[in-house]
mmCIF file of C-alpha atoms in Angstrom:
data_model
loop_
_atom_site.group_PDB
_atom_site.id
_atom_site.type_symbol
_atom_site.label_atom_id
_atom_site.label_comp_id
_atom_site.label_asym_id
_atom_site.label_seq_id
_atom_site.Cartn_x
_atom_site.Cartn_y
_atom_site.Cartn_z
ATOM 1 C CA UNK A 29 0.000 0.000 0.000
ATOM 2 C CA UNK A 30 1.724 3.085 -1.030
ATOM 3 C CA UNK A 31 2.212 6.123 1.044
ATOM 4 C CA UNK A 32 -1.328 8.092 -0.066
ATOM 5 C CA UNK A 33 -3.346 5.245 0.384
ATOM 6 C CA UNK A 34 -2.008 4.977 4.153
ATOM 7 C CA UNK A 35 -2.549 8.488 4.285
ATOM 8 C CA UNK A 36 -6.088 8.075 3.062
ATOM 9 C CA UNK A 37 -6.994 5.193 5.030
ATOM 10 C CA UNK A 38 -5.807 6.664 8.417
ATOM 11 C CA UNK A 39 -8.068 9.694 7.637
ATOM 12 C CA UNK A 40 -10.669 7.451 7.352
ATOM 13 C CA UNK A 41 -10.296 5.306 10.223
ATOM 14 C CA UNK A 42 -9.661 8.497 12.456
ATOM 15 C CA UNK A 43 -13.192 10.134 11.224
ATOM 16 C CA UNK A 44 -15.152 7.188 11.274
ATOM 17 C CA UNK A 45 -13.753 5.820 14.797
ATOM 18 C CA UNK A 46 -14.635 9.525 15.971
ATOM 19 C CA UNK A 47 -18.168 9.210 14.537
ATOM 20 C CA UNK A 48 -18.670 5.708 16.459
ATOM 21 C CA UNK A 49 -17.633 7.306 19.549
ATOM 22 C CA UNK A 50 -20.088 10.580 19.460
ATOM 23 C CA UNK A 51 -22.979 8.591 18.301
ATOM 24 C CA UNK A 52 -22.863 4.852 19.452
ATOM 25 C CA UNK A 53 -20.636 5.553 22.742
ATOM 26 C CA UNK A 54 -18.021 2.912 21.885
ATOM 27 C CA UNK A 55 -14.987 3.026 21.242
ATOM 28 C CA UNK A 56 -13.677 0.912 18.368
ATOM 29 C CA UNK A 57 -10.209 -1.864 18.651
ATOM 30 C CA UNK A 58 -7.259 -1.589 16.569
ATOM 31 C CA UNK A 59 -8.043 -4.701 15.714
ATOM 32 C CA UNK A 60 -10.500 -3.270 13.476
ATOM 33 C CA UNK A 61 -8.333 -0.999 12.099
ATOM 34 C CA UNK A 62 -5.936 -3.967 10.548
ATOM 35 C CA UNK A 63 -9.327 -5.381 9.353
ATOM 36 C CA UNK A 64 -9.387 -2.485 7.326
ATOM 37 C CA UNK A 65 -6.013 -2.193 6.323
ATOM 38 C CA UNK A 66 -6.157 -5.657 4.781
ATOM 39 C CA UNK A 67 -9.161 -4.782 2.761
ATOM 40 C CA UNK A 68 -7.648 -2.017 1.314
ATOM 41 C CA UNK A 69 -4.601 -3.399 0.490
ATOM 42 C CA UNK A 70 -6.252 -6.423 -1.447
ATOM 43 C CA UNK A 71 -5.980 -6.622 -5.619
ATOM 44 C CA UNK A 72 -8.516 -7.888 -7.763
ATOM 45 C CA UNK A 73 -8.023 -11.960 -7.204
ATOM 46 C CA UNK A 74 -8.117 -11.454 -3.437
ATOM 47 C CA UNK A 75 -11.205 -9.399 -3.596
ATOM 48 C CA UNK A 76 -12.688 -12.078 -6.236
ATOM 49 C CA UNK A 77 -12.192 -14.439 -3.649
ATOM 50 C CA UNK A 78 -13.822 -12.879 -1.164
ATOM 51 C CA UNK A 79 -16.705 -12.098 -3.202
ATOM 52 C CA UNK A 80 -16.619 -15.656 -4.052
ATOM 53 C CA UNK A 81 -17.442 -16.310 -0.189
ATOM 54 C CA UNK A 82 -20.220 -14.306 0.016
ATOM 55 C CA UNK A 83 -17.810 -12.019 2.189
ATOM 56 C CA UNK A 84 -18.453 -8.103 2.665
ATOM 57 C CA UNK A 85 -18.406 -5.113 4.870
ATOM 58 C CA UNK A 86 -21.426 -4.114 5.795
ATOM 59 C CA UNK A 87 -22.623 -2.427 9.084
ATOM 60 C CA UNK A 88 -20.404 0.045 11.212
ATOM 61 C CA UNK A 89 -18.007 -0.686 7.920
ATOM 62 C CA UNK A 90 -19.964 1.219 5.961
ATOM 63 C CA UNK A 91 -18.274 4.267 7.614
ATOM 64 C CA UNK A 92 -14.972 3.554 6.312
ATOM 65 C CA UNK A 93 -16.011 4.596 2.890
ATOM 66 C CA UNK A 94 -17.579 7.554 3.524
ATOM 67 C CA UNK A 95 -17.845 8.643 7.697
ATOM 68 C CA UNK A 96 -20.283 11.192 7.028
ATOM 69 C CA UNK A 97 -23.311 8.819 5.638
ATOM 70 C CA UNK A 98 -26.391 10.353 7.042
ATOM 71 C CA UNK A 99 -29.308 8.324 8.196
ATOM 72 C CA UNK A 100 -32.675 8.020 6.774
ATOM 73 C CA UNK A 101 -35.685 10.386 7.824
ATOM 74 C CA UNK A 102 -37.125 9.540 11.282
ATOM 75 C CA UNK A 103 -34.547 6.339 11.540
ATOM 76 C CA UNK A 104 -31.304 6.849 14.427
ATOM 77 C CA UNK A 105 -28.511 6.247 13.021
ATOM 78 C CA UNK A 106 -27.378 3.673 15.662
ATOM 79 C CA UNK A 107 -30.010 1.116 14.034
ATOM 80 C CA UNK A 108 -27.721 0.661 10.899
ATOM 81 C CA UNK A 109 -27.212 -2.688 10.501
ATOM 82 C CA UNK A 110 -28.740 -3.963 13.169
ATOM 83 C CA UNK A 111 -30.691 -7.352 12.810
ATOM 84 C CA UNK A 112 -33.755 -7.857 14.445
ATOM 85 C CA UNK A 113 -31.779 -10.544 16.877
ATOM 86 C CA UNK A 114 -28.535 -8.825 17.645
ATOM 87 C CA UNK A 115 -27.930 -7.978 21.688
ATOM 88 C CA UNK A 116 -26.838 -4.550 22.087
ATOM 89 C CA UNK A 117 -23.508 -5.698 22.740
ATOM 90 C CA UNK A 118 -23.584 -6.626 18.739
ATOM 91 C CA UNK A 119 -21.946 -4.219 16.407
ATOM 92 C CA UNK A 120 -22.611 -5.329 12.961
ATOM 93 C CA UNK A 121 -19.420 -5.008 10.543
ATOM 94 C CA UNK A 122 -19.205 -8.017 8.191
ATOM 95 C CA UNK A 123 -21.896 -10.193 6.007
ATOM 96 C CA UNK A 124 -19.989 -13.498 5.984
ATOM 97 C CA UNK A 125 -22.358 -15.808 3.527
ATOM 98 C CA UNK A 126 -25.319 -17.963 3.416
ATOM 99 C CA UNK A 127 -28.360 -18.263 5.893
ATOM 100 C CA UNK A 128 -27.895 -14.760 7.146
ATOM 101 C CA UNK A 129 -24.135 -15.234 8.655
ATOM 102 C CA UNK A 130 -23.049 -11.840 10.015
ATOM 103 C CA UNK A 131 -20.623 -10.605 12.273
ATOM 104 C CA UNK A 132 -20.136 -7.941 14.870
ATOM 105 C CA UNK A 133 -18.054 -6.086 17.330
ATOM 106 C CA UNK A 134 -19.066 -7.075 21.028
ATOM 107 C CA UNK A 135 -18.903 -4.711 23.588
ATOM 108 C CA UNK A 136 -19.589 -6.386 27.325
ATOM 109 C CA UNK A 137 -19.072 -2.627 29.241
ATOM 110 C CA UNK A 138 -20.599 -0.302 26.300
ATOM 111 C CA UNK A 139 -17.228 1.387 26.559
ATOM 112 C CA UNK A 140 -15.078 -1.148 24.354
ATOM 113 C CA UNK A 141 -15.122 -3.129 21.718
ATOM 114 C CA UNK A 142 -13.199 -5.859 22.717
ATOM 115 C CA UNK A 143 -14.523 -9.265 20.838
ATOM 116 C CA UNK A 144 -16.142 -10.574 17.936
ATOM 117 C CA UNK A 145 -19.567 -12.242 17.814
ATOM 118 C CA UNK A 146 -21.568 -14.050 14.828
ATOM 119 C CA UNK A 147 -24.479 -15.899 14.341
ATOM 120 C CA UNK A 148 -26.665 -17.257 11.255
ATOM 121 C CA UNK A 149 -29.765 -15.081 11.057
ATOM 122 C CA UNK A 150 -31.844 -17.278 9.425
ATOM 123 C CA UNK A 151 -30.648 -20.280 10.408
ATOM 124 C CA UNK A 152 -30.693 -20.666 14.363
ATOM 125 C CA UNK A 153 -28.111 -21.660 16.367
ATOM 126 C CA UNK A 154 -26.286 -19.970 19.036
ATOM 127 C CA UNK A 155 -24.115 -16.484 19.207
ATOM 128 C CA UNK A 156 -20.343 -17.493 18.594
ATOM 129 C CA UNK A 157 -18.186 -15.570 20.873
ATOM 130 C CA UNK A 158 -15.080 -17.830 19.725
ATOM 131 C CA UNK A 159 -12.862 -15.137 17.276
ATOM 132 C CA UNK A 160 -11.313 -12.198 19.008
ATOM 133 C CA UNK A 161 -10.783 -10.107 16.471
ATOM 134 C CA UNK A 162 -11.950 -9.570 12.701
ATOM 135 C CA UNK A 163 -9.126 -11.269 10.690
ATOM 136 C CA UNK A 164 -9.042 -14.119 13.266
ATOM 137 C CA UNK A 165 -13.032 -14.266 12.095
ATOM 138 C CA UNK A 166 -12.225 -14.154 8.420
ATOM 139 C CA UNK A 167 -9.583 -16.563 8.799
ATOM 140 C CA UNK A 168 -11.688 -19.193 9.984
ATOM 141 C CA UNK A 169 -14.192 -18.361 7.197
ATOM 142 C CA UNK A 170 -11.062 -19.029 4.708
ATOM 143 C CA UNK A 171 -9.895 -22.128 6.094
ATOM 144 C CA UNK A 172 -13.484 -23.640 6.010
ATOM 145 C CA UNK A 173 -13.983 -23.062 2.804
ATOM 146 C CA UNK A 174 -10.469 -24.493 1.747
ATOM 147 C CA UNK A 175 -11.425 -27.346 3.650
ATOM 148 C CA UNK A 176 -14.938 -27.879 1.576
ATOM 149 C CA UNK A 177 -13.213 -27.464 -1.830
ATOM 150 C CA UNK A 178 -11.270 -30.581 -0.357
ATOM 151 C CA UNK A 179 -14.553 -32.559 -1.146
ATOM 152 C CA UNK A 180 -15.782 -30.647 -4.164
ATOM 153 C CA UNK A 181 -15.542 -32.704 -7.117
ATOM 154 C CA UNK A 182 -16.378 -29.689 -9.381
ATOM 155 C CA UNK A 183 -14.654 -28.115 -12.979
ATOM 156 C CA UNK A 184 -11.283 -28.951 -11.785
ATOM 157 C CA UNK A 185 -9.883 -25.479 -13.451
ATOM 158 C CA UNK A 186 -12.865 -23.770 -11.317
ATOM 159 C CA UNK A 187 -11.613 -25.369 -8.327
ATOM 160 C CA UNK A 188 -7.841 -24.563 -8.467
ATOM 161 C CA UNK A 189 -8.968 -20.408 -9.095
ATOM 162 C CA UNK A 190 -10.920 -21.103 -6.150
ATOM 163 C CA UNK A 191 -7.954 -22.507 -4.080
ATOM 164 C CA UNK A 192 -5.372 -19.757 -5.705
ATOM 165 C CA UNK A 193 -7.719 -17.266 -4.770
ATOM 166 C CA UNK A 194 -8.086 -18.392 -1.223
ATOM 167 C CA UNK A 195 -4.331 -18.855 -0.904
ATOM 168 C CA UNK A 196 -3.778 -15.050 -1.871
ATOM 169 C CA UNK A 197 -6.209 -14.035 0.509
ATOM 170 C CA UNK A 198 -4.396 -15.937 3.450
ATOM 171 C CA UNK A 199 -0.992 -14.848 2.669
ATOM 172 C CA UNK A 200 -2.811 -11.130 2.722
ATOM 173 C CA UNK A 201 -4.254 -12.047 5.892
ATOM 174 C CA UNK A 202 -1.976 -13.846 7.911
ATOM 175 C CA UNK A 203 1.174 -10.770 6.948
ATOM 176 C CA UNK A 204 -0.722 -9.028 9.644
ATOM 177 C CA UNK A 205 -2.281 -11.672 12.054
ATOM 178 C CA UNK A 206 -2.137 -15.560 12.586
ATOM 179 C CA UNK A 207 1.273 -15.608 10.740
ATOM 180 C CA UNK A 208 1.453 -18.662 14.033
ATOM 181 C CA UNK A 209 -0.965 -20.769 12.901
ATOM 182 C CA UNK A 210 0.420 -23.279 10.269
ATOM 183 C CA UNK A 211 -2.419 -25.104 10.205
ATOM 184 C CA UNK A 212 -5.280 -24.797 6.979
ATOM 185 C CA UNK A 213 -8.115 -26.440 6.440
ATOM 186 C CA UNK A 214 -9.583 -28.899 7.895
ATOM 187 C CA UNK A 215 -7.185 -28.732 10.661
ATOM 188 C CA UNK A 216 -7.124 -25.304 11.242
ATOM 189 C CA UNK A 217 -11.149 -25.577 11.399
ATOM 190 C CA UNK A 218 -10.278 -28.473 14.445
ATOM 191 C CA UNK A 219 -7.699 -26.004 15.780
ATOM 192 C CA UNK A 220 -9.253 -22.913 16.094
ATOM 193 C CA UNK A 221 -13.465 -22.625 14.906
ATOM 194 C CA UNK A 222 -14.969 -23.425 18.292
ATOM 195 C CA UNK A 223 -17.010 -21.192 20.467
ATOM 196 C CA UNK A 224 -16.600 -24.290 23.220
ATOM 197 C CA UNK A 225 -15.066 -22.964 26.487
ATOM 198 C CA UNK A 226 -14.665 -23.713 29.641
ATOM 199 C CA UNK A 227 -17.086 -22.219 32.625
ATOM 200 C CA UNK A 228 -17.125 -18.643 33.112
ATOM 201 C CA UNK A 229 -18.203 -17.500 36.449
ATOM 202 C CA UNK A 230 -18.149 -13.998 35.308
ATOM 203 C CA UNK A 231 -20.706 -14.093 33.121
ATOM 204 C CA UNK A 232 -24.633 -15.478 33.835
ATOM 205 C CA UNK A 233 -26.301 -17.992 30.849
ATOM 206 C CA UNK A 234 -28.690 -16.122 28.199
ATOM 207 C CA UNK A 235 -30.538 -17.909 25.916
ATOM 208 C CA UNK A 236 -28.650 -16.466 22.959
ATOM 209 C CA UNK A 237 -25.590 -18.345 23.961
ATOM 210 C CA UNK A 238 -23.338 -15.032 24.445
ATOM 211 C CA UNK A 239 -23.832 -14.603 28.372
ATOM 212 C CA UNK A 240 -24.140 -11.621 30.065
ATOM 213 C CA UNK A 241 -21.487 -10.104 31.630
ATOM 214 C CA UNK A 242 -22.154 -9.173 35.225
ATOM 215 C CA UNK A 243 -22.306 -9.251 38.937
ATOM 216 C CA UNK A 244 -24.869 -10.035 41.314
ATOM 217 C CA UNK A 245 -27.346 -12.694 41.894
ATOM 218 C CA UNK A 246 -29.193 -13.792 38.801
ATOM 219 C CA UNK A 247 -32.329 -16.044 39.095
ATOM 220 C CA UNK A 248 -31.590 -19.067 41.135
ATOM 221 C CA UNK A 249 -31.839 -21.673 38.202
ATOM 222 C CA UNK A 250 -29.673 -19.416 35.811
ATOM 223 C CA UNK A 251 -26.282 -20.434 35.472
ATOM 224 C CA UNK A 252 -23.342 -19.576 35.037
ATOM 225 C CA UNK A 253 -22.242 -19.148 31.167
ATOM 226 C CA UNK A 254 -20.688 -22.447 29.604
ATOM 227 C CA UNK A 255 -21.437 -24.100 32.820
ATOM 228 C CA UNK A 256 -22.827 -27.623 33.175
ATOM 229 C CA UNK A 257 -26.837 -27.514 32.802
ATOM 230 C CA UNK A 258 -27.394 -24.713 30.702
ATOM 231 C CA UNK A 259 -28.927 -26.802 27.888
ATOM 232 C CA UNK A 260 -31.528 -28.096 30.194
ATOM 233 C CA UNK A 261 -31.915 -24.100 31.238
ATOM 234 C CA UNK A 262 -32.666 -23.475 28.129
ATOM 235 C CA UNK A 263 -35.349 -26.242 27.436
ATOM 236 C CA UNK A 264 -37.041 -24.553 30.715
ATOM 237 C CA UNK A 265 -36.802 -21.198 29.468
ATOM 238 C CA UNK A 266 -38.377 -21.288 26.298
ATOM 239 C CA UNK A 267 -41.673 -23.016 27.089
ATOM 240 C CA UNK A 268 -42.010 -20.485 29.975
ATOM 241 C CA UNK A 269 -41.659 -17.705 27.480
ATOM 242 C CA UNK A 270 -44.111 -19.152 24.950
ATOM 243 C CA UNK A 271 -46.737 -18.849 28.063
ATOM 244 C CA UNK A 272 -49.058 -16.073 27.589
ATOM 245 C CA UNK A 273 -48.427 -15.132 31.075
ATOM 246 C CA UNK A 274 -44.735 -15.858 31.744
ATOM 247 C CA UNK A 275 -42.508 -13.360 30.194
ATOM 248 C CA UNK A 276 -44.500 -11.155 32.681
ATOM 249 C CA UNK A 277 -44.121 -13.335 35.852
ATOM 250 C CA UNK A 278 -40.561 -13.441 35.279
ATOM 251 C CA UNK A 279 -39.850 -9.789 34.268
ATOM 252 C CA UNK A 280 -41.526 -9.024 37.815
ATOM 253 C CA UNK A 281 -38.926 -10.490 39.644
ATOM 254 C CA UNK A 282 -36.117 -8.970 37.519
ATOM 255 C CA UNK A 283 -37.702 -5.968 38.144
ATOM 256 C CA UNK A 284 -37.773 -6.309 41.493
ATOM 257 C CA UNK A 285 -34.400 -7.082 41.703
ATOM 258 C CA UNK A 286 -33.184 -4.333 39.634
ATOM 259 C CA UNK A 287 -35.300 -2.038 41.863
ATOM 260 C CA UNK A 288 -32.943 -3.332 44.895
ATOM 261 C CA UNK A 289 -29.927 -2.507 43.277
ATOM 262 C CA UNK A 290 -29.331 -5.977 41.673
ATOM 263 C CA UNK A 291 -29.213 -6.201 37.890
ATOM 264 C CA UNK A 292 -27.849 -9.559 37.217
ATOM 265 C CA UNK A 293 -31.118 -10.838 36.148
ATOM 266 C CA UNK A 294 -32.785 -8.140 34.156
ATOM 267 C CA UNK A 295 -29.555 -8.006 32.199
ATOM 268 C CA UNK A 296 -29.841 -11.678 31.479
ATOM 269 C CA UNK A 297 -33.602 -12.175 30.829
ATOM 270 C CA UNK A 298 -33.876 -9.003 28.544
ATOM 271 C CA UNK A 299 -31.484 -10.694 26.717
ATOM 272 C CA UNK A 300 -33.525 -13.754 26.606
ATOM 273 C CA UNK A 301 -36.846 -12.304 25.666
ATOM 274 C CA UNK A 302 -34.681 -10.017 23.104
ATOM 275 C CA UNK A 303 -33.341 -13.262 21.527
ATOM 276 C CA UNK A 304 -36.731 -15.098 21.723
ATOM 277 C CA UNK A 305 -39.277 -11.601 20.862
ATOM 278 C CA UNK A 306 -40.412 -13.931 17.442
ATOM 279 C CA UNK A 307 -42.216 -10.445 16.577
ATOM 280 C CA UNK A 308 -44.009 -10.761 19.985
ATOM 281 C CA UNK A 309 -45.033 -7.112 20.974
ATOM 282 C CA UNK A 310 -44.649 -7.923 24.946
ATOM 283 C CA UNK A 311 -41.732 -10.015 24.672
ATOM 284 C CA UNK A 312 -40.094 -7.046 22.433
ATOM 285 C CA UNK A 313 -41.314 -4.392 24.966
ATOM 286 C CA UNK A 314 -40.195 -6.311 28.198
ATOM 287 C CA UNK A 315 -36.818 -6.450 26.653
ATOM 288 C CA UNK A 316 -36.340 -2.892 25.970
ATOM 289 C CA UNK A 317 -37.816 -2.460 29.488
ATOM 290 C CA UNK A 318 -35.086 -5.214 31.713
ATOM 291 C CA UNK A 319 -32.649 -3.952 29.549
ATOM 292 C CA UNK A 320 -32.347 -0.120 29.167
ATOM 293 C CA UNK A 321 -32.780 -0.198 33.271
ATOM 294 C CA UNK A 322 -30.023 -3.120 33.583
ATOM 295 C CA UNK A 323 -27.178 -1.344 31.571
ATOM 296 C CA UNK A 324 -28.460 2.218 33.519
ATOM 297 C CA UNK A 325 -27.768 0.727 36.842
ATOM 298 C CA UNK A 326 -24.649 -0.303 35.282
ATOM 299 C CA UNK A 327 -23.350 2.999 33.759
ATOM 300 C CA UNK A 328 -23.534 1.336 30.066
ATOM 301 C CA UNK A 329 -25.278 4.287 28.942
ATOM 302 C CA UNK A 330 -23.707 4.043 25.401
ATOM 303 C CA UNK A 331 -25.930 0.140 25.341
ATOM 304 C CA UNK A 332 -28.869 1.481 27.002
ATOM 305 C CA UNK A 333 -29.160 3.648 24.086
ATOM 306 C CA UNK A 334 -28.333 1.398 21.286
ATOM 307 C CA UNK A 335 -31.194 -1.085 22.923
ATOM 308 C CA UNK A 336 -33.367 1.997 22.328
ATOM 309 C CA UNK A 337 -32.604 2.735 19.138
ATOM 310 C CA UNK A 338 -33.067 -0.919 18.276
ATOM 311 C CA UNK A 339 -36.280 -1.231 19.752
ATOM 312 C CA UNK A 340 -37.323 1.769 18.393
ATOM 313 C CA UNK A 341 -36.690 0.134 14.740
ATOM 314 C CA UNK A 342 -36.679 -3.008 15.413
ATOM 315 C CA UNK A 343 -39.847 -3.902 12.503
ATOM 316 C CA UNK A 344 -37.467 -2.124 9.267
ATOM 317 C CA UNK A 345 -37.955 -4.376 6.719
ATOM 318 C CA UNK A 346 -33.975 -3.767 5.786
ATOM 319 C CA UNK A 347 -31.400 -2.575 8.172
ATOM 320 C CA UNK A 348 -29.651 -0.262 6.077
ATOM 321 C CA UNK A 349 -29.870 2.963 8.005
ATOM 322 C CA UNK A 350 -27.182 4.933 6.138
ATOM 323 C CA UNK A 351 -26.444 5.539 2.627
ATOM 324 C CA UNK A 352 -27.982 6.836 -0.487
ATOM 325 C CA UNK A 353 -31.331 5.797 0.545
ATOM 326 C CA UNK A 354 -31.590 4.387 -2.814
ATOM 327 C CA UNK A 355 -31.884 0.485 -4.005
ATOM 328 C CA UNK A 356 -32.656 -0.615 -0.431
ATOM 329 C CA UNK A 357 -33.779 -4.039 -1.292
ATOM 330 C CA UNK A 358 -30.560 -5.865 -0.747
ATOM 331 C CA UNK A 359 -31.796 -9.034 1.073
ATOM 332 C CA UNK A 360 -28.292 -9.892 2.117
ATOM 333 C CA UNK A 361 -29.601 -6.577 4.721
ATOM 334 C CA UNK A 362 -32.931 -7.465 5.329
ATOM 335 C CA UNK A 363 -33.488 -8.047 9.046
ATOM 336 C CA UNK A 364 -34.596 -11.893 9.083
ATOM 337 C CA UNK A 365 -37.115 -11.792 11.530
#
């Protein structure tokens, strides 16, 4: 990348980490930086590749090309990108293929950005909390689709532009992180692709998979993320929640806990009943409610208004908040509720 282009691409980053920080209240990782940095400095057969993928920016990205987007009429800005499922910890930067695969910043103290989540929209499944940062994320994405092409008995000239292609974006990727990793493939998929974790006692089980950071005392048959039972939890949990009367019973005591200066469990069960809203109107409402009090009480102001903001927006038939406003019926955007 030549001298003006660096020059360029710092301007950017500087004016569109600024914008993130008035507006959304977070403040964005280096990490994402270098995520930008290698797109930039791709040429056509790496970006082929990636296109090949079904890879793209999208989200909070979008800023890196032009910082000063402006929002629709009557829409916040800090809806952009956001999926009708996403937490509020859930920054939305990167479409990464079929059944709605998307990925996003996560931000535990609405301060910093300091992991990456993703999840299939359309597809179920849990959040995966496994990559740290963005090339980590599209590094896995790489390797598992080196590994498929190991079964694809395709055009064999088709398949070896497909394999160059990914090799080129690799050796693009891993000259600024996982250079370590020697594995590809299949066994770099083994290695490395697994949200699996051991038990963390810092953080309480939400349905979504994520877990909410925290302290306090969270509803006595929550427990604690990754920890043994919270499958069962889960089978509990949603049957409750599909009871025309529970999401009410159980926002009480959340409430009521919150209202003692305990937010352990409104935090965690307005992530639930954000997760499982399914369109509900009082699931979607009780959400907002647990969890614009919960991250108040726990000075995450910047999440208590992103959770807003979401709420507020929650039924756009695309989540493309910024832009032209023009050819807004790009269903790799649409909100997949």
């Amino acid at each position: 990348m030549d001298d003006e282009r660096r020059r360029q691409g710092g301007e950017r980053w500087a004016a569109a980490e600024g914008r993130v920080r008035r507006e959304w209240g977070l403040q964005l990782p280096h990490s994402f930086f270098r995520f930008h940095v290698f797109l930039q400095g791709l040429g056509a057969a790496e970006r082929r590749a990636l296109a090949d993928m079904d890879v793209a920016p999208v989200g909070i990205s979008d800023l890196f090309d032009d910082p000063g987007l402006s929002a629709r009429p009557d829409i916040d800005a800090r809806a952009h990108g956001r999926y009708y499922r996403d937490p509020p910890e859930f920054l939305t930067f990167l479409h990464g293929g079929s059944d709605g695969l998307h990925y996003g910043l996560w931000s535990d103290d609405g301060s910093t950005c300091d992991g990456v989540a993703s999840y299939y929209t359309h597809d179920g499944g849990d959040i995966d909390t496994g990559a740290r940062t963005p090339l980590e994320a599209i590094r896995v994405l790489i390797e598992r689709h080196w590994r498929d092409l190991a079964d694809d008995d395709g055009d064999a000239d088709h398949l070896a532009a497909r394999r160059h292609g990914l090799e080129l974006l690799r050796e693009a990727l891993t000259g600024l992180e996982t250079g370590d990793r020697d594995e590809t493939g299949a066994g770099y998929v083994r290695a490395y692709d697994s949200a699996a974790g051991p038990a963390d006692p810092a953080r309480v089980a939400t349905l979504d998979g994520a877990g909410a950071l925290v302290t306090g005392a969270a509803a006595p048959e929550r427990p604690v993320h990754r920890a043994p039972g919270g499958f069962r939890f889960a089978q509990a949990r949603y049957p409750l929640l599909d009871d025309p009367a529970g999401p009410a019973r159980l926002a009480e005591d959340a409430r009521r806990r919150l209202a003692h200066g305990d937010p352990a469990e409104a935090l965690a069960l307005g992530r639930d009943l954000h997760w499982a809203s399914a369109g509900d109107p009082v699931r979607e409402s009780l959400a907002n409610e647990l969890l614009v009090g919960a991250y108040q009480a726990l000075g995450r102001s910047s999440l208590a208004g992103i959770a807003q903001a979401h709420h507020d927006h929650r039924d756009l038939p695309n989540v493309i908040v910024l832009g032209s406003h023009q050819g807004m019926s790009d269903g790799s955007m649409s909100d997949g509720s």
